[in-house]
PDB file of C-alpha atoms and ligand atoms in Angstrom:
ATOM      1  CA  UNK A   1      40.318 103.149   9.840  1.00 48.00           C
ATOM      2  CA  UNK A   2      40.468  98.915   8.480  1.00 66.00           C
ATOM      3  CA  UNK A   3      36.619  98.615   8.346  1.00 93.00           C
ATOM      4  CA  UNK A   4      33.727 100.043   9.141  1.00 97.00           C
ATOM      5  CA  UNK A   5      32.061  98.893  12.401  1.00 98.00           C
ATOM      6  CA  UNK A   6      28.957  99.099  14.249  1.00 98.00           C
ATOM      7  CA  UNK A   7      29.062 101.354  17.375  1.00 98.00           C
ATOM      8  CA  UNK A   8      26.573 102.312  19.791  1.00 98.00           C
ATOM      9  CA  UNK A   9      27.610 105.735  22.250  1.00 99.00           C
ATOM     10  CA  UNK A  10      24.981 106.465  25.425  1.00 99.00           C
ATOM     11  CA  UNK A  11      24.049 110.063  26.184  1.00 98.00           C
ATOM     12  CA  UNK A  12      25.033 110.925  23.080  1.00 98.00           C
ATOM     13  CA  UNK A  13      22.215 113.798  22.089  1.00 98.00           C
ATOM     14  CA  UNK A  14      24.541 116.684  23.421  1.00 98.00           C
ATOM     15  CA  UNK A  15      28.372 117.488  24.735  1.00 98.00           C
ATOM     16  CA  UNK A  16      31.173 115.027  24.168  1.00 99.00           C
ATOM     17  CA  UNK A  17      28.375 112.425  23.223  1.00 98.00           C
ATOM     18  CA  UNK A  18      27.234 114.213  20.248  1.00 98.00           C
ATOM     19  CA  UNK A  19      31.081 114.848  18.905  1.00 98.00           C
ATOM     20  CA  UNK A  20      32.242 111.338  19.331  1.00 99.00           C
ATOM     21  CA  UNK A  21      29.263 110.257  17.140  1.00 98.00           C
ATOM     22  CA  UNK A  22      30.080 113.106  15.123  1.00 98.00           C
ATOM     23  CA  UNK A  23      33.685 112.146  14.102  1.00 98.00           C
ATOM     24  CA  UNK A  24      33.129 108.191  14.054  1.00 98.00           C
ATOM     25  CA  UNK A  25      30.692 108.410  11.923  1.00 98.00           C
ATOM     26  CA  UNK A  26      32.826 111.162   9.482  1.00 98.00           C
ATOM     27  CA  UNK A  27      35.030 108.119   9.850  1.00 98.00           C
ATOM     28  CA  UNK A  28      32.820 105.444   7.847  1.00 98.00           C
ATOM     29  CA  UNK A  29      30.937 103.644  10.867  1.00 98.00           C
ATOM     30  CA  UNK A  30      27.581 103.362  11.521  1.00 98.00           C
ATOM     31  CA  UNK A  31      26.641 104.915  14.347  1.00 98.00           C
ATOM     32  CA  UNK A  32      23.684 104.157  16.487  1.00 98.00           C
ATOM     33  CA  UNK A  33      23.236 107.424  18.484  1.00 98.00           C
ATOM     34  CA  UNK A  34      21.313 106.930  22.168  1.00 98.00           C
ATOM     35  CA  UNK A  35      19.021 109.644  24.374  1.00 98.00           C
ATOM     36  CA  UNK A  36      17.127 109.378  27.150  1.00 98.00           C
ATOM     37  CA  UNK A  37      14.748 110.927  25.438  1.00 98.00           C
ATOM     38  CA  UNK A  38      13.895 109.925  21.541  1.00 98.00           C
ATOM     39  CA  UNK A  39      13.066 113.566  20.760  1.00 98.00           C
ATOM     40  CA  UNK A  40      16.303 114.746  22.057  1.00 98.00           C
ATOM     41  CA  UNK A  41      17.981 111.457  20.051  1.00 98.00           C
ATOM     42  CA  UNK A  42      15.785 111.660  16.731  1.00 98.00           C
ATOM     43  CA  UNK A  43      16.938 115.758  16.626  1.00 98.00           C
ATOM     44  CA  UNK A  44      20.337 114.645  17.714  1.00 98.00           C
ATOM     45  CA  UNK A  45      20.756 112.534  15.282  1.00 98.00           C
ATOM     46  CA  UNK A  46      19.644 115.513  12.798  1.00 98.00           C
ATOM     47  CA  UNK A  47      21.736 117.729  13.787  1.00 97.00           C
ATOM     48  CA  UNK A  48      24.837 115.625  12.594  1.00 97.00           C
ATOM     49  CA  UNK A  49      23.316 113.485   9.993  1.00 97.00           C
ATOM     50  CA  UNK A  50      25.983 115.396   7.277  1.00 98.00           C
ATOM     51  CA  UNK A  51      28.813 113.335   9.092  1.00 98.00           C
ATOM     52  CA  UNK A  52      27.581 109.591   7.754  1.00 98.00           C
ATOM     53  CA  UNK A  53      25.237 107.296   9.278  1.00 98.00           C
ATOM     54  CA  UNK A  54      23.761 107.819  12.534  1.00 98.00           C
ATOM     55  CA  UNK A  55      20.631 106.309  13.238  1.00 97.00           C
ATOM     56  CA  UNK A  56      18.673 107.425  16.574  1.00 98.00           C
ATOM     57  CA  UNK A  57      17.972 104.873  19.356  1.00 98.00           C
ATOM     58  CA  UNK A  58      16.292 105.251  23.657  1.00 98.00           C
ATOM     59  CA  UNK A  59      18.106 104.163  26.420  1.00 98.00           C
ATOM     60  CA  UNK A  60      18.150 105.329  29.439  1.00 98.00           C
ATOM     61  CA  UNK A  61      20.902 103.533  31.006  1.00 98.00           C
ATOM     62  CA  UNK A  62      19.156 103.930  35.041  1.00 98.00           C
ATOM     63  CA  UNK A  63      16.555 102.003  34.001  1.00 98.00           C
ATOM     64  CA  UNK A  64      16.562  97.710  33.506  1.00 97.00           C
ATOM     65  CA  UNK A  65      13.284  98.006  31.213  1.00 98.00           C
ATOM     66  CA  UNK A  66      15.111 100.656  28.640  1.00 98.00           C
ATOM     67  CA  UNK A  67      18.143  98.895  28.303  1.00 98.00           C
ATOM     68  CA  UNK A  68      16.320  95.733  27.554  1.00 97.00           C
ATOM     69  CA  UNK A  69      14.329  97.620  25.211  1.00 98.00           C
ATOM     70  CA  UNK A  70      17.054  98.968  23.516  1.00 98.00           C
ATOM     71  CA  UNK A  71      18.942  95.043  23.286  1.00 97.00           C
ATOM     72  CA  UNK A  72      15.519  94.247  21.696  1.00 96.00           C
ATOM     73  CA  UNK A  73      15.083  96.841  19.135  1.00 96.00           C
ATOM     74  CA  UNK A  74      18.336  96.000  18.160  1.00 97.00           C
ATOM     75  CA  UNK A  75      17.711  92.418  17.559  1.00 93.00           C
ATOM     76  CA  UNK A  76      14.610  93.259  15.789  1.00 95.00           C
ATOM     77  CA  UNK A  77      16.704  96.074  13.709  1.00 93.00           C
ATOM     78  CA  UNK A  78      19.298  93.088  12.669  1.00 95.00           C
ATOM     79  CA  UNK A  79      21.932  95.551  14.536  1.00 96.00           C
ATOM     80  CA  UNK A  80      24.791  94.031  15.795  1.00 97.00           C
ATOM     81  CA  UNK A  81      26.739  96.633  18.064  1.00 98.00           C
ATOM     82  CA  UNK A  82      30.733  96.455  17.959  1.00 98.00           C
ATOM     83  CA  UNK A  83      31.762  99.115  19.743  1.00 99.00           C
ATOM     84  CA  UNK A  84      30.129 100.456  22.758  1.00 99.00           C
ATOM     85  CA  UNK A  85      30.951 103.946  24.086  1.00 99.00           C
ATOM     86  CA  UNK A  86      29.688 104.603  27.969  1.00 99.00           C
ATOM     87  CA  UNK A  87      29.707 108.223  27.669  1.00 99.00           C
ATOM     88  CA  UNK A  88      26.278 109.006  29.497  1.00 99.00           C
ATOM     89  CA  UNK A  89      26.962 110.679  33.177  1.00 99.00           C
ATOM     90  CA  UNK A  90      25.599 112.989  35.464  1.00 98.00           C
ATOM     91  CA  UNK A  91      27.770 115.256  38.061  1.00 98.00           C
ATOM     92  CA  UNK A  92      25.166 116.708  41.028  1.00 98.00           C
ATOM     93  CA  UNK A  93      27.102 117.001  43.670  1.00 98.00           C
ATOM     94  CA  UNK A  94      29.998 119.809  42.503  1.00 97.00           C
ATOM     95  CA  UNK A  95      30.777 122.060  45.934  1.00 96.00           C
ATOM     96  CA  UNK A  96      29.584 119.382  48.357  1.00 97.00           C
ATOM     97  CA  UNK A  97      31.277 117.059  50.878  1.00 97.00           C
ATOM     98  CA  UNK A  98      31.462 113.641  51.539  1.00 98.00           C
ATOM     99  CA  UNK A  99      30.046 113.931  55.497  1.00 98.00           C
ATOM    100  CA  UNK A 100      26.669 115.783  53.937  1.00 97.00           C
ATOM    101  CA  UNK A 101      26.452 114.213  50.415  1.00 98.00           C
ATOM    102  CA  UNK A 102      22.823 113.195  50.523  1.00 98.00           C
ATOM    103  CA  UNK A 103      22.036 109.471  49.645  1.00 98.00           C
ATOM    104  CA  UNK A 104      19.596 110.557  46.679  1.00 98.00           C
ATOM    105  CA  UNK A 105      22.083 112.008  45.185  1.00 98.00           C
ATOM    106  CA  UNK A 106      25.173 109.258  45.769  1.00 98.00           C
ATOM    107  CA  UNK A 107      22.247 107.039  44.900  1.00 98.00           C
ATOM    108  CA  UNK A 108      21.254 108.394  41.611  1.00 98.00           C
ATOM    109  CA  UNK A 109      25.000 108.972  40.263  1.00 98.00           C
ATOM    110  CA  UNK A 110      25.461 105.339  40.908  1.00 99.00           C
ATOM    111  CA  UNK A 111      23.068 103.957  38.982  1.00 98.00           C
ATOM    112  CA  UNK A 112      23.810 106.592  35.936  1.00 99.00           C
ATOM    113  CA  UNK A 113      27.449 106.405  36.044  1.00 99.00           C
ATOM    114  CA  UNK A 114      28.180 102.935  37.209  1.00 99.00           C
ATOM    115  CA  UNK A 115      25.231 100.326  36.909  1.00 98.00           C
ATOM    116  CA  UNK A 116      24.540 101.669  33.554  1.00 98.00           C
ATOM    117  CA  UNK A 117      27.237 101.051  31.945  1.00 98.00           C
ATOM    118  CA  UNK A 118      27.259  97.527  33.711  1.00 98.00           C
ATOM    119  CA  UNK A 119      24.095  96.979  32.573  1.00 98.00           C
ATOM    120  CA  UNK A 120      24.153  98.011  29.157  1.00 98.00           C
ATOM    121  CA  UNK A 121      27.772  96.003  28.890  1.00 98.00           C
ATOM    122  CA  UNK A 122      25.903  93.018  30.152  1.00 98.00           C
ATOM    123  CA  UNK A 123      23.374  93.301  27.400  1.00 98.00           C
ATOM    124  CA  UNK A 124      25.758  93.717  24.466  1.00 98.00           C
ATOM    125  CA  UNK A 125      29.533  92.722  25.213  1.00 98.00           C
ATOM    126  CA  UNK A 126      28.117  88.542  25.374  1.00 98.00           C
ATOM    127  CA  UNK A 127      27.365  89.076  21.607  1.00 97.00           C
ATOM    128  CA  UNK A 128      30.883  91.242  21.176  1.00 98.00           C
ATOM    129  CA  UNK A 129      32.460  87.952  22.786  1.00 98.00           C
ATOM    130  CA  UNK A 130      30.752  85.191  20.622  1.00 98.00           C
ATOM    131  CA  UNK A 131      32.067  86.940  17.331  1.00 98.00           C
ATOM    132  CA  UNK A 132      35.122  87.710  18.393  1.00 98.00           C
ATOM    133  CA  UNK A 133      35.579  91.504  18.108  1.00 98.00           C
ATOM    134  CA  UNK A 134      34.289  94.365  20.049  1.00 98.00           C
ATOM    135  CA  UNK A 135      35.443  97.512  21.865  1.00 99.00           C
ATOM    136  CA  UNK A 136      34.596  99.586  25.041  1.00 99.00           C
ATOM    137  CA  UNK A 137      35.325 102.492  26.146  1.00 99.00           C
ATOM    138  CA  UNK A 138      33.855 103.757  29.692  1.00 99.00           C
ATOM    139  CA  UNK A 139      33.932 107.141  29.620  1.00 99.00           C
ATOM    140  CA  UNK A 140      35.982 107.997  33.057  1.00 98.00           C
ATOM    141  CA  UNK A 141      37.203 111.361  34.533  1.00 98.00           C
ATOM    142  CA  UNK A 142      40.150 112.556  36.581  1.00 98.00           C
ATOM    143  CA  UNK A 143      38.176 112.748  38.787  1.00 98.00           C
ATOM    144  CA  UNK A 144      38.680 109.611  39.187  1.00 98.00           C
ATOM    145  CA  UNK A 145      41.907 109.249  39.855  1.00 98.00           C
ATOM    146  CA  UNK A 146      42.601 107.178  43.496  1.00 98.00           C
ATOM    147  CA  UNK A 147      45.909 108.216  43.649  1.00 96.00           C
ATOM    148  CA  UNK A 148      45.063 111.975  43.391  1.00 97.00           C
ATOM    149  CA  UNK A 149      41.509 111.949  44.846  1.00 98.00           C
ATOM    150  CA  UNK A 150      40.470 114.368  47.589  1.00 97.00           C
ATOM    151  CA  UNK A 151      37.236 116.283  48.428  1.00 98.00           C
ATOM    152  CA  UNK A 152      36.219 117.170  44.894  1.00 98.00           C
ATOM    153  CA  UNK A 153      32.302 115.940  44.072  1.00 98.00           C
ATOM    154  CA  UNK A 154      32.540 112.847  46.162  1.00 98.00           C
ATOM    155  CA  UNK A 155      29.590 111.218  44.757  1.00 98.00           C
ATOM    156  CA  UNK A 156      30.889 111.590  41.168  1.00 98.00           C
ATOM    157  CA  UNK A 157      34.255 111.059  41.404  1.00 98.00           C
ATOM    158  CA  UNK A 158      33.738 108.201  43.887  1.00 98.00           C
ATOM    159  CA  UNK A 159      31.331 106.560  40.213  1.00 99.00           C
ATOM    160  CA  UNK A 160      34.049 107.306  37.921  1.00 99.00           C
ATOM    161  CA  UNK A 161      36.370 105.391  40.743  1.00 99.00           C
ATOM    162  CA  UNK A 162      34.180 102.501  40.732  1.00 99.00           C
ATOM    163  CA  UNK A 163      33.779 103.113  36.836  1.00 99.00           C
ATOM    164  CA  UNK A 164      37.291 102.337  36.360  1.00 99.00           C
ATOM    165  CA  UNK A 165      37.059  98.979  38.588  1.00 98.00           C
ATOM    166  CA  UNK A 166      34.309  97.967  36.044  1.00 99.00           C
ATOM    167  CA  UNK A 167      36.964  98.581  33.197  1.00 99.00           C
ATOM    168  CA  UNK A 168      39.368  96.286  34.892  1.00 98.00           C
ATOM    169  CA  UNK A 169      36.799  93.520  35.732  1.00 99.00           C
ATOM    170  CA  UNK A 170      35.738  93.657  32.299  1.00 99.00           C
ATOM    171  CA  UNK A 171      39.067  93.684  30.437  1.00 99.00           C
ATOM    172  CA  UNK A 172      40.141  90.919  32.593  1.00 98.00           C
ATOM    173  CA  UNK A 173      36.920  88.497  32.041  1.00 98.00           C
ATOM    174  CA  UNK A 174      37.159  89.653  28.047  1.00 98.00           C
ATOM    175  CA  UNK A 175      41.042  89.088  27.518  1.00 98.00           C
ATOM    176  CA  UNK A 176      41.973  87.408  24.742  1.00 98.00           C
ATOM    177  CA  UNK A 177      38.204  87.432  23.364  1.00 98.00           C
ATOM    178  CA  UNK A 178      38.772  90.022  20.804  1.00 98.00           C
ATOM    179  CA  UNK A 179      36.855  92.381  23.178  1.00 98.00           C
ATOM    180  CA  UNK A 180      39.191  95.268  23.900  1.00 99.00           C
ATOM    181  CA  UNK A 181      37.957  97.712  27.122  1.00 99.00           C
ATOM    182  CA  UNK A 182      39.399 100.741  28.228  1.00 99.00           C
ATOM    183  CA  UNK A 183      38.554 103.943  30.479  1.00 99.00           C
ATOM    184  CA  UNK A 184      39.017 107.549  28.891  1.00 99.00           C
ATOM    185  CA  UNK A 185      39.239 110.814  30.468  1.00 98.00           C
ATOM    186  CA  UNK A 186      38.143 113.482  28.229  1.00 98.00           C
ATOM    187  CA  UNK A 187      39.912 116.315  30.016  1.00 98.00           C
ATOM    188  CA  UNK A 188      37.858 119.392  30.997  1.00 98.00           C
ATOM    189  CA  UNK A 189      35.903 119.932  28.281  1.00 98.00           C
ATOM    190  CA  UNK A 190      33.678 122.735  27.230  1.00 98.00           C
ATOM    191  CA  UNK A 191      29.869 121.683  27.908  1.00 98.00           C
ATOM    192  CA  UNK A 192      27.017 121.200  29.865  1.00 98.00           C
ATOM    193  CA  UNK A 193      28.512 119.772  32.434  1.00 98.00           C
ATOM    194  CA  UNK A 194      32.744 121.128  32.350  1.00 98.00           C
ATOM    195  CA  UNK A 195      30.759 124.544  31.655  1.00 97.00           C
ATOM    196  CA  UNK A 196      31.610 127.454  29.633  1.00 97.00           C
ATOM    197  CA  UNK A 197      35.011 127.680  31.201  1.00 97.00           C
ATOM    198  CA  UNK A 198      36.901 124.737  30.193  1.00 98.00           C
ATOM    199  CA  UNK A 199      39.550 124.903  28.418  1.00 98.00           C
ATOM    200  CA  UNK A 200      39.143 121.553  26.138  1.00 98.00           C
ATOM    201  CA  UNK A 201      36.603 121.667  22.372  1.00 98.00           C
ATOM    202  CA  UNK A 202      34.501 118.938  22.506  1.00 98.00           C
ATOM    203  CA  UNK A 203      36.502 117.749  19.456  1.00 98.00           C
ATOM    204  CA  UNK A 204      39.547 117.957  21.648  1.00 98.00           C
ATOM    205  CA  UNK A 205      37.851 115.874  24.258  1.00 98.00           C
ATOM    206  CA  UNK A 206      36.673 113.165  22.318  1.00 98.00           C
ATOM    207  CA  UNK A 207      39.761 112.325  20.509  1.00 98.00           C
ATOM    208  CA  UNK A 208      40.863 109.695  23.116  1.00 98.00           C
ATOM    209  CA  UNK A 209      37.651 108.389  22.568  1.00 99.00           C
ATOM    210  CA  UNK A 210      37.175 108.067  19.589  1.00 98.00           C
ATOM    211  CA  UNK A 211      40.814 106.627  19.086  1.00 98.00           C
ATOM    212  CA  UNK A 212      40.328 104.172  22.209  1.00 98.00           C
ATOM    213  CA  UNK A 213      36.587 102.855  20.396  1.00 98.00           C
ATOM    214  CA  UNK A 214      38.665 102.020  16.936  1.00 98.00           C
ATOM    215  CA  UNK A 215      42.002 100.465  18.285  1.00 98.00           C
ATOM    216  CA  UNK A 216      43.371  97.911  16.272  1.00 97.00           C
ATOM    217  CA  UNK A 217      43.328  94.731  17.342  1.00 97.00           C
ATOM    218  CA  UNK A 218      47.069  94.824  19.285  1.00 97.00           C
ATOM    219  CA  UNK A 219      45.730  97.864  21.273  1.00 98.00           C
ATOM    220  CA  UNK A 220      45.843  97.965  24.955  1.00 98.00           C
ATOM    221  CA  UNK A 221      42.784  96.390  27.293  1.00 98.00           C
ATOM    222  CA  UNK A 222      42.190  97.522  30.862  1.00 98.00           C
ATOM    223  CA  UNK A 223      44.018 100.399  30.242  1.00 98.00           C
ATOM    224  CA  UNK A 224      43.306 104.287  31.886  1.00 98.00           C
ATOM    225  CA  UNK A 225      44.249 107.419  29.542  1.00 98.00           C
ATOM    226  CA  UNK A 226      44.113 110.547  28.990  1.00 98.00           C
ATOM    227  CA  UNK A 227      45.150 112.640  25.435  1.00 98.00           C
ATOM    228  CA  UNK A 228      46.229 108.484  24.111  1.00 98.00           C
ATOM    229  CA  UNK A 229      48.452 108.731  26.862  1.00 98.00           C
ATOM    230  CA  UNK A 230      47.960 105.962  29.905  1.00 98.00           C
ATOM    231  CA  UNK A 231      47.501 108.098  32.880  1.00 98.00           C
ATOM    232  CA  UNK A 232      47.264 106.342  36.996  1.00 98.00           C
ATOM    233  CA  UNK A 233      44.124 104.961  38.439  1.00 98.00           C
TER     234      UNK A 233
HETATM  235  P1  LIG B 301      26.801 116.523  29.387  1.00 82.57           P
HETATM  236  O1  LIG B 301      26.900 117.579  28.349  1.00 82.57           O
HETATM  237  O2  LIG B 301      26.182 116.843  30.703  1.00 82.57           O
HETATM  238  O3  LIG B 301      26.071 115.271  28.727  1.00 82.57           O
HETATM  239  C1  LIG B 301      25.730 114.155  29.511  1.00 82.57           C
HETATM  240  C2  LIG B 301      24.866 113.254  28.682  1.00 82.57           C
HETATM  241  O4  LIG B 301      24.485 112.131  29.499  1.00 82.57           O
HETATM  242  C3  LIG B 301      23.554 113.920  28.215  1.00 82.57           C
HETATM  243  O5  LIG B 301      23.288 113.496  26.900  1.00 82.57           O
HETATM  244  C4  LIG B 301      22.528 113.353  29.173  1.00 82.57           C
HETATM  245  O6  LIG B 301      21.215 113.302  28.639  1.00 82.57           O
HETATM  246  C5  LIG B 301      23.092 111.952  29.342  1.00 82.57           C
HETATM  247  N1  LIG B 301      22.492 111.227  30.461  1.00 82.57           N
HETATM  248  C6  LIG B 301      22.426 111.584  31.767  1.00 82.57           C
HETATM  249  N2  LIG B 301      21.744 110.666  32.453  1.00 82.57           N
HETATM  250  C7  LIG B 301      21.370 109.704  31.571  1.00 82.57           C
HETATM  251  C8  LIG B 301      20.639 108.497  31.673  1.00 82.57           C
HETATM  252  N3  LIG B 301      20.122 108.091  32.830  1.00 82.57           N
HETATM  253  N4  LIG B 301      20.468 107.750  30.548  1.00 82.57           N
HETATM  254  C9  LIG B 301      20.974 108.161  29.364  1.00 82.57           C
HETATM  255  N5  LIG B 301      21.646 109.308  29.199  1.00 82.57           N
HETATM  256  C10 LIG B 301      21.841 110.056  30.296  1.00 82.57           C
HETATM  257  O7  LIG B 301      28.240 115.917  29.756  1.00 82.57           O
HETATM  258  P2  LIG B 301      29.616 115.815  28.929  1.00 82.57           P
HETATM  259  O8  LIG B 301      30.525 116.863  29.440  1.00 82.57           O
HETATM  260  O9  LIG B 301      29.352 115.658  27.485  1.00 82.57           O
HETATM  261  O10 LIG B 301      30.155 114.435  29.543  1.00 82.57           O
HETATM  262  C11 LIG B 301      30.257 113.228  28.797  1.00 82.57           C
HETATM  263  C12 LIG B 301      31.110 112.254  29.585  1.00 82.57           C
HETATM  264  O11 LIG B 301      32.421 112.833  29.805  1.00 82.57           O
HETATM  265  C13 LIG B 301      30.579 111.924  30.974  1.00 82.57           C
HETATM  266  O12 LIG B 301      30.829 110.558  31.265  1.00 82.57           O
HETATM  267  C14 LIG B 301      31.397 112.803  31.898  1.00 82.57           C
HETATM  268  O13 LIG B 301      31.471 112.284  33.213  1.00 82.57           O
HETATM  269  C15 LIG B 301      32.742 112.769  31.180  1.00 82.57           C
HETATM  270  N6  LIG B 301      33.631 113.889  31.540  1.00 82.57           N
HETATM  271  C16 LIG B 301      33.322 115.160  31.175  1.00 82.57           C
HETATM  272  C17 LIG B 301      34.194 116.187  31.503  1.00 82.57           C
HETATM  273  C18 LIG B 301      33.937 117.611  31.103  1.00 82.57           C
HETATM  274  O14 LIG B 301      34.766 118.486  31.436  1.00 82.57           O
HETATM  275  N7  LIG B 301      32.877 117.919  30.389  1.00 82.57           N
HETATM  276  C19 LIG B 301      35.368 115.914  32.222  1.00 82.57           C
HETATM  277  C20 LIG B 301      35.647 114.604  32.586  1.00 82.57           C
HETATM  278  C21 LIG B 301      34.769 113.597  32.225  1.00 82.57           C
HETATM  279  P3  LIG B 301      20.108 114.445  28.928  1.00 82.57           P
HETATM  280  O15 LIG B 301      20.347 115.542  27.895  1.00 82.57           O
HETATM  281  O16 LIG B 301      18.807 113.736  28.732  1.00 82.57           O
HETATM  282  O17 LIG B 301      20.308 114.936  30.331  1.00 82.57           O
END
């Protein structure tokens, strides 16, 4: 690592959240560490507090008033966030079909896995512009993937689909800005949501991550990848 930096990951109080806050902060940056839920981000926040400096914040990225919250107690903390992980997700719809996916639930994966990190890019990448540095990563899936896509949890895999088009908007309107923005897929990782079955650590699957969130400044922008490796749309 050059320097340290200031870096801000959503849904980050369990899974591949936690461990990417986990290793960049074992790294030397600060880490501001995001919940839902400021129990769940204050104990969070605990839980790894050996690995450097994490500090607990709220957002939850579904919701305008939180993420404007958050941009505020920011500003009022003097924080200035330079790297921005979109890790928070959900995945409801595992084992059902595009024809009977209900709109609650194409609805709510939406606006958790796409206008969130929209909105919470919109409220901190302006400032990542005016100084000239910043990095995002949007935490994607293969799931994702257009050119292998099929029948697998259409409602998810159709947000990480549209996820990706938000990478490429944003790395386009941010090129040459400093601002570098790139999709990851973790793999199938071992938590919550990949489930006790998967053959990926959560250290394994955050080490694209975390390298994609501290690239130096020649590193790619608008890029898809998988284990550092660029991987199709
Ligand atoms: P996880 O264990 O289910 O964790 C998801 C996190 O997102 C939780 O902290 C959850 O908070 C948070 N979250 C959900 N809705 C939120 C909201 N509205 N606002 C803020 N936070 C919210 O999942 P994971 O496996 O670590 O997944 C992390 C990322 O990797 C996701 O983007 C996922 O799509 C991607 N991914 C995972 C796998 C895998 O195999 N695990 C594979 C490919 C991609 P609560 O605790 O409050 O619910």
């Amino acid at each position: 690592m050059s320097e340290a930096r200031v870096v801000l990951v959503t849904g980050a109080n369990r899974g591949i959240g936690l461990e990417v806050c986990r290793q960049l902060a074992s790294r030397g940056h600060r880490v501001i560490l995001t919940a839902r839920d400021r129990s769940k981000a204050e104990g969070a926040a605990r839980a790894v507090q050996a690995a450097g400096d994490i500090v607990p914040a709220v957002v939850d990225v579904t919701n305008a008033r939180s993420v404007q919250a958050l941009a505020d107690d920011l500003a009022g903390r003097g924080e200035h966030v330079e790297v921005l992980v979109n890790n928070a997700a959900i995945l409801v719809d595992e084992g059902q079909q595009i024809l009977r996916v209900t709109p609650e639930d194409l609805r709510l994966t939406f606006e958790t896995n796409v206008f969130g990190p929209i909105a919470i890019s919109q409220a901190l990448v302006p400032a990542m512009v005016a100084r000239g540095y910043g990095r995002v990563v949007n935490v994607s899936s293969e799931a994702g993937q257009l050119a292998s896509m099929t029948t697998y949890a259409p409602a998810y895999s159709m947000s990480k689909a549209a996820l990706n088009a938000f990478t490429r908007q944003l790395a386009a309107a941010t090129r040459g800005t400093g601002v570098l923005v790139n999709s990851a897929c973790p793999g199938w990782v071992r938590t919550a949501m990949g489930g006790p079955g998967a053959p990926k650590t959560v250290e394994q699957g955050a080490d694209t991550i975390v390298w994609l969130a501290t690239l130096d400044p020649k590193g790619p922008t608008g890029g898809f990848f998988s284990d550092r490796q660029p991987i199709a749309w």
